[in-house]
Structures are given as C-alpha cells and as structure tokens.
Short mmCIF file of C-alpha atoms in Angstrom, two decimals:
data_model
loop_
_atom_site.label_atom_id
_atom_site.label_comp_id
_atom_site.label_asym_id
_atom_site.label_seq_id
_atom_site.Cartn_x
_atom_site.Cartn_y
_atom_site.Cartn_z
CA MET I 1 0.00 0.00 0.00
CA LEU I 2 2.81 2.42 0.90
CA TRP I 3 4.58 1.89 -2.42
CA ILE I 4 1.34 2.67 -4.26
CA LEU I 5 1.01 5.95 -2.37
CA HIS I 6 4.67 6.68 -3.05
CA LEU I 7 4.15 6.20 -6.77
CA PHE I 8 1.04 8.36 -6.63
CA PHE I 9 2.89 11.30 -5.07
CA ILE I 10 5.79 10.94 -7.51
CA SER I 11 3.33 10.96 -10.39
CA ALA I 12 1.53 14.00 -8.96
CA PHE I 13 4.74 15.96 -8.57
CA ALA I 14 5.87 14.97 -12.06
CA SER I 15 2.56 16.12 -13.52
CA GLU I 16 2.84 19.44 -11.69
CA ALA I 17 6.37 19.95 -12.97
CA THR I 18 5.26 19.17 -16.51
CA ALA I 19 2.34 21.56 -16.21
CA LYS I 20 4.62 24.37 -15.04
CA SER I 21 6.33 24.90 -18.34
CA ILE I 22 5.78 27.40 -21.13
CA ASN I 23 6.57 27.39 -24.82
CA LEU I 24 8.38 30.60 -25.72
CA GLY I 25 8.51 31.60 -29.37
CA VAL I 26 11.91 32.98 -30.42
CA PRO I 27 13.14 34.36 -33.77
CA TYR I 28 14.82 32.01 -36.20
CA LYS I 29 18.64 32.00 -35.75
CA TYR I 30 18.21 34.08 -32.58
CA ASN I 31 21.17 32.31 -30.97
CA ARG I 32 23.50 33.95 -33.50
CA ASN I 33 22.48 37.42 -32.31
CA GLN I 34 23.95 38.42 -28.94
CA ALA I 35 21.29 41.06 -28.28
CA LEU I 36 18.48 38.55 -28.79
CA VAL I 37 20.28 35.92 -26.71
CA GLU I 38 20.73 38.28 -23.75
CA TYR I 39 17.16 39.58 -23.89
CA HIS I 40 15.67 36.10 -24.01
CA ASP I 41 18.01 34.95 -21.23
CA LEU I 42 16.47 37.66 -19.05
CA ILE I 43 12.96 36.48 -19.90
CA ILE I 44 13.83 32.83 -19.29
CA SER I 45 15.37 33.72 -15.92
CA ALA I 46 12.20 35.56 -14.87
CA TYR I 47 10.07 32.54 -15.75
CA SER I 48 12.47 30.34 -13.79
CA ASP I 49 12.08 32.65 -10.79
CA ILE I 50 8.38 31.81 -10.63
CA GLY I 51 8.94 28.09 -11.16
CA TYR I 52 8.38 27.77 -14.91
CA LYS I 53 10.59 25.88 -17.31
CA VAL I 54 10.86 27.53 -20.73
CA ASN I 55 10.75 25.45 -23.88
CA ILE I 56 12.30 27.32 -26.79
CA VAL I 57 10.24 27.18 -29.98
CA LEU I 58 11.78 28.65 -33.14
CA ARG I 59 9.24 30.88 -34.86
CA THR I 60 8.50 30.72 -38.55
CA ALA I 61 8.47 33.90 -40.62
CA GLN I 62 5.37 35.44 -39.06
CA SER I 63 4.70 38.38 -36.80
CA PRO I 64 4.82 37.72 -33.02
CA ARG I 65 1.05 38.26 -32.71
CA GLU I 66 0.30 35.82 -35.53
CA ILE I 67 2.53 33.19 -33.93
CA LEU I 68 0.91 33.71 -30.53
CA LEU I 69 -2.65 33.53 -31.87
CA SER I 70 -1.83 30.41 -33.88
CA GLY I 71 -1.46 28.47 -30.64
CA LYS I 72 1.99 27.19 -31.65
CA VAL I 73 3.55 28.96 -28.67
CA ASP I 74 2.38 30.19 -25.28
CA ALA I 75 4.40 33.40 -25.16
CA VAL I 76 6.54 35.76 -27.20
CA ALA I 77 9.16 38.03 -25.65
CA TYR I 78 8.70 40.78 -28.24
CA ASP I 79 5.44 42.69 -28.63
CA ASP I 80 5.66 46.38 -29.56
CA LEU I 81 1.89 46.92 -29.09
CA SER I 82 1.36 47.92 -32.73
CA ASP I 83 -0.44 44.74 -33.74
CA THR I 84 -3.83 44.90 -32.04
CA ARG I 85 -5.47 41.92 -33.73
CA GLU I 86 -7.55 39.83 -31.31
CA VAL I 87 -5.99 41.58 -28.34
CA GLU I 88 -8.65 40.03 -26.11
CA LYS I 89 -6.93 36.67 -26.61
CA VAL I 90 -3.59 37.78 -25.21
CA VAL I 91 -2.20 39.26 -22.02
CA ILE I 92 0.69 41.73 -22.21
CA THR I 93 3.05 43.09 -19.56
CA SER I 94 1.84 46.42 -18.18
CA PHE I 95 5.31 47.89 -18.67
CA PRO I 96 7.92 47.47 -21.41
CA VAL I 97 10.76 45.12 -20.56
CA ALA I 98 12.96 47.24 -22.82
CA LYS I 99 12.67 50.67 -24.41
CA THR I 100 14.67 51.14 -27.55
CA PHE I 101 14.56 52.59 -31.07
CA ALA I 102 14.45 51.30 -34.61
CA MET I 103 17.41 52.57 -36.60
CA VAL I 104 18.27 52.83 -40.29
CA PHE I 105 21.32 50.87 -41.41
CA TYR I 106 22.97 51.55 -44.76
CA LEU I 107 26.12 50.82 -46.73
CA LYS I 108 29.01 53.16 -46.05
CA SER I 109 29.59 53.30 -49.79
CA ALA I 110 25.97 54.34 -50.47
CA PRO I 111 24.74 56.55 -47.63
CA VAL I 112 21.10 57.54 -47.18
CA THR I 113 19.49 60.23 -45.03
CA THR I 114 16.07 60.67 -43.50
CA LYS I 115 15.14 63.02 -46.31
CA THR I 116 16.23 60.62 -49.05
CA LEU I 117 14.65 57.41 -47.71
CA LYS I 118 11.65 57.78 -50.02
CA LYS I 119 13.93 57.72 -53.05
CA TYR I 120 15.26 54.27 -52.27
CA LYS I 121 14.08 50.75 -51.55
CA GLY I 122 14.58 49.32 -48.07
CA THR I 123 13.87 46.20 -46.06
CA ILE I 124 12.36 45.50 -42.64
CA SER I 125 12.03 42.26 -40.68
CA LEU I 126 8.37 41.27 -40.68
CA ASN I 127 8.29 40.64 -36.92
CA ASN I 128 8.70 44.39 -36.29
CA ALA I 129 5.09 45.58 -36.50
CA ARG I 130 5.79 49.10 -35.22
CA ILE I 131 8.60 49.65 -37.75
CA LEU I 132 6.46 48.34 -40.60
CA LYS I 133 3.59 50.59 -39.55
CA GLU I 134 5.83 53.67 -39.41
CA ALA I 135 7.40 52.85 -42.78
CA ALA I 136 3.93 52.56 -44.32
CA ARG I 137 2.91 55.86 -42.73
CA ARG I 138 5.91 57.52 -44.38
CA HIS I 139 5.03 55.87 -47.70
CA LEU I 140 8.43 54.21 -47.96
CA ASN I 141 9.23 51.60 -50.58
CA PHE I 142 10.32 48.45 -48.77
CA VAL I 143 10.24 44.66 -48.78
CA GLN I 144 9.92 42.42 -45.75
CA ALA I 145 12.80 40.27 -44.53
CA THR I 146 12.31 37.04 -42.61
CA ASN I 147 14.78 37.95 -39.83
CA PRO I 148 17.50 40.52 -38.97
CA PHE I 149 20.21 38.52 -40.77
CA HIS I 150 18.10 38.38 -43.92
CA CYS I 151 17.46 42.11 -43.60
CA MET I 152 21.19 42.86 -43.39
CA GLN I 153 22.09 40.36 -46.12
CA LEU I 154 19.76 42.04 -48.59
CA LEU I 155 21.59 45.27 -47.83
CA LEU I 156 25.03 43.72 -48.29
CA GLU I 157 23.96 42.19 -51.58
CA LYS I 158 22.82 45.67 -52.66
CA LYS I 159 19.30 44.44 -53.34
CA VAL I 160 18.08 47.28 -51.09
CA HIS I 161 19.53 50.63 -50.05
CA TYR I 162 18.81 50.35 -46.34
CA CYS I 163 17.71 47.98 -43.59
CA ILE I 164 15.62 49.15 -40.62
CA SER I 165 16.07 47.18 -37.41
CA VAL I 166 15.87 47.55 -33.65
CA ARG I 167 19.14 49.24 -32.67
CA GLU I 168 20.66 46.55 -30.46
CA VAL I 169 19.57 43.75 -32.79
CA GLY I 170 20.94 45.53 -35.84
CA LEU I 171 24.29 46.24 -34.23
CA SER I 172 24.57 42.64 -33.02
CA THR I 173 23.72 41.40 -36.51
CA ILE I 174 26.58 43.44 -37.96
CA LYS I 175 28.95 42.14 -35.30
CA ALA I 176 27.98 38.55 -36.07
CA ASN I 177 28.47 38.96 -39.83
CA PRO I 178 32.10 39.38 -40.97
CA GLU I 179 30.89 40.70 -44.33
CA ALA I 180 29.13 43.61 -42.65
CA LYS I 181 32.00 44.87 -40.51
CA GLY I 182 33.31 48.16 -41.79
CA LYS I 183 30.70 48.25 -44.54
CA VAL I 184 27.44 49.00 -42.73
CA GLU I 185 26.73 52.16 -40.76
CA MET I 186 23.82 53.26 -38.59
CA MET I 187 21.99 56.55 -39.07
CA GLU I 188 22.19 58.76 -35.99
CA GLU I 189 18.54 59.84 -36.09
CA PRO I 190 16.14 57.19 -34.70
CA PHE I 191 13.47 55.95 -37.08
CA VAL I 192 10.79 55.21 -34.46
CA GLU I 193 10.67 54.51 -30.74
CA THR I 194 10.11 50.84 -30.00
CA PRO I 195 8.81 49.57 -26.64
CA VAL I 196 9.33 45.85 -26.07
CA HIS I 197 6.71 43.98 -24.04
CA LEU I 198 6.21 40.30 -23.28
CA ALA I 199 2.93 38.75 -24.37
CA MET I 200 1.23 35.45 -23.51
CA ARG I 201 -1.92 33.67 -24.53
CA ARG I 202 -4.88 34.59 -22.33
CA GLU I 203 -4.84 31.15 -20.70
CA PHE I 204 -1.73 32.24 -18.79
CA LYS I 205 -3.15 35.50 -17.41
CA ASP I 206 -3.10 34.20 -13.83
CA ILE I 207 0.69 33.98 -13.78
CA MET I 208 1.24 37.46 -15.21
CA PRO I 209 1.33 39.28 -11.81
CA LYS I 210 4.06 36.94 -10.53
CA LEU I 211 5.97 37.16 -13.78
CA GLU I 212 5.85 40.96 -13.71
CA GLU I 213 7.22 40.98 -10.18
CA ALA I 214 10.03 38.65 -11.24
CA LEU I 215 10.82 40.89 -14.22
CA LYS I 216 10.88 43.99 -12.01
CA LYS I 217 13.38 42.36 -9.67
CA ARG I 218 15.57 41.35 -12.59
CA LEU I 219 15.37 44.78 -14.25
CA THR I 220 16.26 46.64 -11.06
CA GLY I 221 19.01 44.19 -10.09
CA ASP I 222 22.37 43.19 -11.54
CA LEU I 223 22.27 43.72 -15.31
CA SER I 224 25.91 42.82 -15.94
CA PRO I 225 24.91 39.50 -17.61
CA TYR I 226 23.23 41.57 -20.35
CA PRO I 227 25.91 44.02 -21.59
CA THR I 228 24.62 44.23 -25.17
CA VAL I 229 21.04 45.18 -24.25
CA ARG I 230 21.60 46.71 -20.81
CA GLY I 231 21.21 50.27 -22.11
CA ALA I 232 17.76 49.48 -23.50
CA LEU I 233 16.38 47.53 -20.53
CA ASN I 234 13.66 49.27 -18.53
CA THR I 235 15.31 49.89 -15.15
CA ASN I 236 12.27 51.75 -13.85
CA PRO I 237 9.38 49.36 -14.64
#
C-alpha cells in the first residue's frame, strides 16, 4: 500500500512539474544574435524565478502576434503593441521590458538620409510591427525580410539601399556577420521609438502578476549579464 502511495505522489509531482512549463517563441537563428540571446536569457530567468521551465520554440516567418494567436507557442518576448489583432486573446506586460529605437542601417559606400529614404528601396524584418507601420505611414518603398540577418544580407547584396532594425539587434547582426563589418553604418537619427513587451496567450493570465514581479526584480538588479542590451532595458518598470 505504501509503495502505491509513493508512486502516486511521484506521479503528482511529475505532472505538476510538466504543467509548469511554457513554450516561448523565439526568432529564427536568434542564438546567433547576442542582443536577442541576452534579452531572451532575461525572460527565461524571470520565468524560472516563478517556477516555470521555458521550452524554446523557433518561430516561422510570421509576426509575433500571428505566432501567438496560432497556438503554436504560449508566449513571445517581443510585442511592440502595434499589432492589435484579437488583443482580447492575449495578455501583455503592463510595462515594457525594454525601451529602444528602430534605426536605419545603410552601406558606407551608399549613404542615405532621412530626407532621401523615399527615393530608395529598403527592407524591414516582418516581426517588427511598429517599424512596418511607421514605414507605411511615411510611404516608404520596402520589402519584408524574414529575420535581422536576412534584412542585413539584402543590404550587403545591394538588393536594397537600407535595412531598418531595432538598434541593439541591428548592431549585433553586424557584429555577427564578418561581411558587414566596416561596410554597414547606422543613421544617428532614430526611425521610431520601439517599446518591447512580453505577451502570452490569455490562458496564462493568472501567472502574469508573478511574472511581472520577477521581471521587475531582474530589471532593477544586476544587469551585468546583459551588456549588449543593458542600455535598452527598462530599469524603472
């Protein structure tokens, strides 16, 4: 009888452990980009603080909101609040985890300016809803890239005249690509401000208060493990 009870409790604890996990959607090839690695490490640590194991799920070439609503993942670490489709089905952090800017990257040999952007063709990663929305508002001519590396590669191959990316992600992409070093520059003037929130499917709304508290402790604590994105992290959530 005792061994039956023992097995029951082991099974119960195992089931609880399995239940306390979450599937986090991350960009394709994110582990090649130091900025994305550090940011997601912060998110994973916050989940761990509240007892959740994170399962990494590589996202296909879709926007974060589309991926989240598809049910393929439980959470995405990047939501800039621009995509409002079916917002009633998601729960989003009440404060941005990071506050950064989208920047224009161009070839040193073929510089562009804010005033001349309309004259040229650019590219933007399709997961950046706020950047895409701003580019459309300015009536820019652009194509969508599947990820930051694709965005930068199109620029290096001279298929476009500029690439617009979140500052830290763009700089990390350049650093990770030997072909880009010394060839790609960043415009000084920001293209658009970009808040970065975490979003989950509505089914996980009950854990959001605990997760926000864990994020606040992380953001107001030691940020030395995140040198590449530290300047963009929200230290006053």
